[in-house]
JSON list of C-alpha atoms in Angstrom, two decimals:
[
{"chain": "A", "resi": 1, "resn": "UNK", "atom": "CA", "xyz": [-55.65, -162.62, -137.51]},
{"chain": "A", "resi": 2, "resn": "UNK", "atom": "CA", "xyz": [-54.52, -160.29, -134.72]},
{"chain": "A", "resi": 3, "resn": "UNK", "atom": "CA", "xyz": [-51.96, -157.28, -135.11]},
{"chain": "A", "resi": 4, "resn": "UNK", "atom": "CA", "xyz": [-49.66, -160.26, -134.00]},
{"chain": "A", "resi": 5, "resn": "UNK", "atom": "CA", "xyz": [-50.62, -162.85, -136.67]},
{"chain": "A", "resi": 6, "resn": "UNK", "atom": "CA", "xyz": [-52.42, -164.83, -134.11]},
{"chain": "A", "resi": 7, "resn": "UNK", "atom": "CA", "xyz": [-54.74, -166.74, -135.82]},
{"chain": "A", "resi": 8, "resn": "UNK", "atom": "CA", "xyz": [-58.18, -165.61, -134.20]},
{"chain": "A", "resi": 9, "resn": "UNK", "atom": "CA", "xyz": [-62.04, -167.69, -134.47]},
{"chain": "A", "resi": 10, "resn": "UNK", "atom": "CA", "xyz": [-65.00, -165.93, -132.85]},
{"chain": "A", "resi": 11, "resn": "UNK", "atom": "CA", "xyz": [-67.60, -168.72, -131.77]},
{"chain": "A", "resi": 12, "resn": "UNK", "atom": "CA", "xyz": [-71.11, -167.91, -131.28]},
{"chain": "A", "resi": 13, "resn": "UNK", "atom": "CA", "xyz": [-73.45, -170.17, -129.62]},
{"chain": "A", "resi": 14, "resn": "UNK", "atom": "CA", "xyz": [-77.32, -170.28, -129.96]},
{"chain": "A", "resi": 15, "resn": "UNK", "atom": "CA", "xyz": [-80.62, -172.60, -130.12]},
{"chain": "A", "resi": 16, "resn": "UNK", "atom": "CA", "xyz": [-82.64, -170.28, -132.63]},
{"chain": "A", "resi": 17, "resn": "UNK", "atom": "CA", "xyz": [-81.66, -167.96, -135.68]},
{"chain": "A", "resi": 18, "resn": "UNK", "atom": "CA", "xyz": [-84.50, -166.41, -136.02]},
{"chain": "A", "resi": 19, "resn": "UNK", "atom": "CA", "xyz": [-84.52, -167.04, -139.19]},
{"chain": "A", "resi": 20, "resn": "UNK", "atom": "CA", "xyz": [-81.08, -165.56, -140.15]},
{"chain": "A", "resi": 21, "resn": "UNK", "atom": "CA", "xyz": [-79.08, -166.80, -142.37]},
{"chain": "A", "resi": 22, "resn": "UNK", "atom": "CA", "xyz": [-75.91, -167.52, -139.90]},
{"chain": "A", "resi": 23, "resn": "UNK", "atom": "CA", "xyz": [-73.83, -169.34, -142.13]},
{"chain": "A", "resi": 24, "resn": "UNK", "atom": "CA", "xyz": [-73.27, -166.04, -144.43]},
{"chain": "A", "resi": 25, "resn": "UNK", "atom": "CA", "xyz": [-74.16, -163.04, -141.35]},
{"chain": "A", "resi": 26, "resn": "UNK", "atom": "CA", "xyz": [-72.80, -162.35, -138.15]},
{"chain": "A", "resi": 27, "resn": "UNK", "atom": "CA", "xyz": [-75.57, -163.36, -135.39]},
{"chain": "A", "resi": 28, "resn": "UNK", "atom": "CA", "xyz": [-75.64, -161.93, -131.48]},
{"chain": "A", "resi": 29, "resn": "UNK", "atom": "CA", "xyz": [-78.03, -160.61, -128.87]},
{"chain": "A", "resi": 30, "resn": "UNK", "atom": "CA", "xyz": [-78.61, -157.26, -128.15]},
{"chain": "A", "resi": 31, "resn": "UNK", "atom": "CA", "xyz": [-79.94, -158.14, -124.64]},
{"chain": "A", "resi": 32, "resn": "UNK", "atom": "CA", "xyz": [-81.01, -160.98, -122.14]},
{"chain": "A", "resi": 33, "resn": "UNK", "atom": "CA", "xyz": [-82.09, -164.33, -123.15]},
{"chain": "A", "resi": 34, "resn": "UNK", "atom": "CA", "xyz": [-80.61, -167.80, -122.14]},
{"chain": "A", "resi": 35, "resn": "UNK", "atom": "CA", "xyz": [-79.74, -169.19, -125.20]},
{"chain": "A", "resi": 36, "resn": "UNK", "atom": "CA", "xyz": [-76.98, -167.60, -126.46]},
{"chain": "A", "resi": 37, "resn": "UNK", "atom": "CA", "xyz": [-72.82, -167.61, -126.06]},
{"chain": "A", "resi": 38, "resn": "UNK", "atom": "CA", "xyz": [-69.73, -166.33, -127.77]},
{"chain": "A", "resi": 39, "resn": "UNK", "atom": "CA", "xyz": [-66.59, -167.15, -127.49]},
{"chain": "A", "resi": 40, "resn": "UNK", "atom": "CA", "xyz": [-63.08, -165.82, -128.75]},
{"chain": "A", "resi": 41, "resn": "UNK", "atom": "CA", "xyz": [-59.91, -168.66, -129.55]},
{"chain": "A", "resi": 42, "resn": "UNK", "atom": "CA", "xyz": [-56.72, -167.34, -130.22]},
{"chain": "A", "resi": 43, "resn": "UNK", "atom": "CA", "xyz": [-55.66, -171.06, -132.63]},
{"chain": "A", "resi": 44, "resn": "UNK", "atom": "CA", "xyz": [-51.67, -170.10, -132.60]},
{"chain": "A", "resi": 45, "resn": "UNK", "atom": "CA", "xyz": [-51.44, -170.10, -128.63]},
{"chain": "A", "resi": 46, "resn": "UNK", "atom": "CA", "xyz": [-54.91, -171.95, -127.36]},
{"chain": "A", "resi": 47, "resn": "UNK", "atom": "CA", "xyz": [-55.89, -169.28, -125.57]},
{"chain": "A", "resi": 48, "resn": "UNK", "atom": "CA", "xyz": [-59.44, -168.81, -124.98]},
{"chain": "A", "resi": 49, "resn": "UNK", "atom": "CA", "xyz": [-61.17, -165.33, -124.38]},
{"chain": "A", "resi": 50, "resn": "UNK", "atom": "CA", "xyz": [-64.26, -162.53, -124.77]},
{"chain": "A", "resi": 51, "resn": "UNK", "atom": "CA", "xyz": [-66.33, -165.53, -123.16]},
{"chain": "A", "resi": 52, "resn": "UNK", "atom": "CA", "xyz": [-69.90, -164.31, -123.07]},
{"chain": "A", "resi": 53, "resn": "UNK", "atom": "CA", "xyz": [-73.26, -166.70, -121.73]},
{"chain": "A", "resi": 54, "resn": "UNK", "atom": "CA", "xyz": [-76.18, -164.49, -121.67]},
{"chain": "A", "resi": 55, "resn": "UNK", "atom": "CA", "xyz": [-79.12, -165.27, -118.72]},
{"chain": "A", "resi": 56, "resn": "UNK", "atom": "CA", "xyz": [-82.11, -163.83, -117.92]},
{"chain": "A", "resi": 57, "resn": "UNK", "atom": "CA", "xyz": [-81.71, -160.44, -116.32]}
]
């Protein structure tokens, strides 16, 4: 939730783990790549945000 009860969901997006255990730690990419995204969803007002694709640099 957000400082105005929105109900908030962070998405990530990606085609390997690397062997992380993503369902219990928070995965994201420290740089490059092309197979990763994140996303922010405010679910009270369906507003999407933070929207992130990494590409090759």
């Amino acid at each position: 939730m957000n400082s105005n009860g929105d109900k908030i969901v962070w998405v990530n997006f990606f085609c390997d783990h690397g062997g992380l255990d993503w369902t219990n730690v928070i995965i994201g990419a420290d740089d490059g790549g092309n197979c990763y995204a994140h996303i922010t969803v405010n679910l009270t007002n369906g507003s999407c945000n933070d929207i992130l694709v990494n590409g090759y640099s």
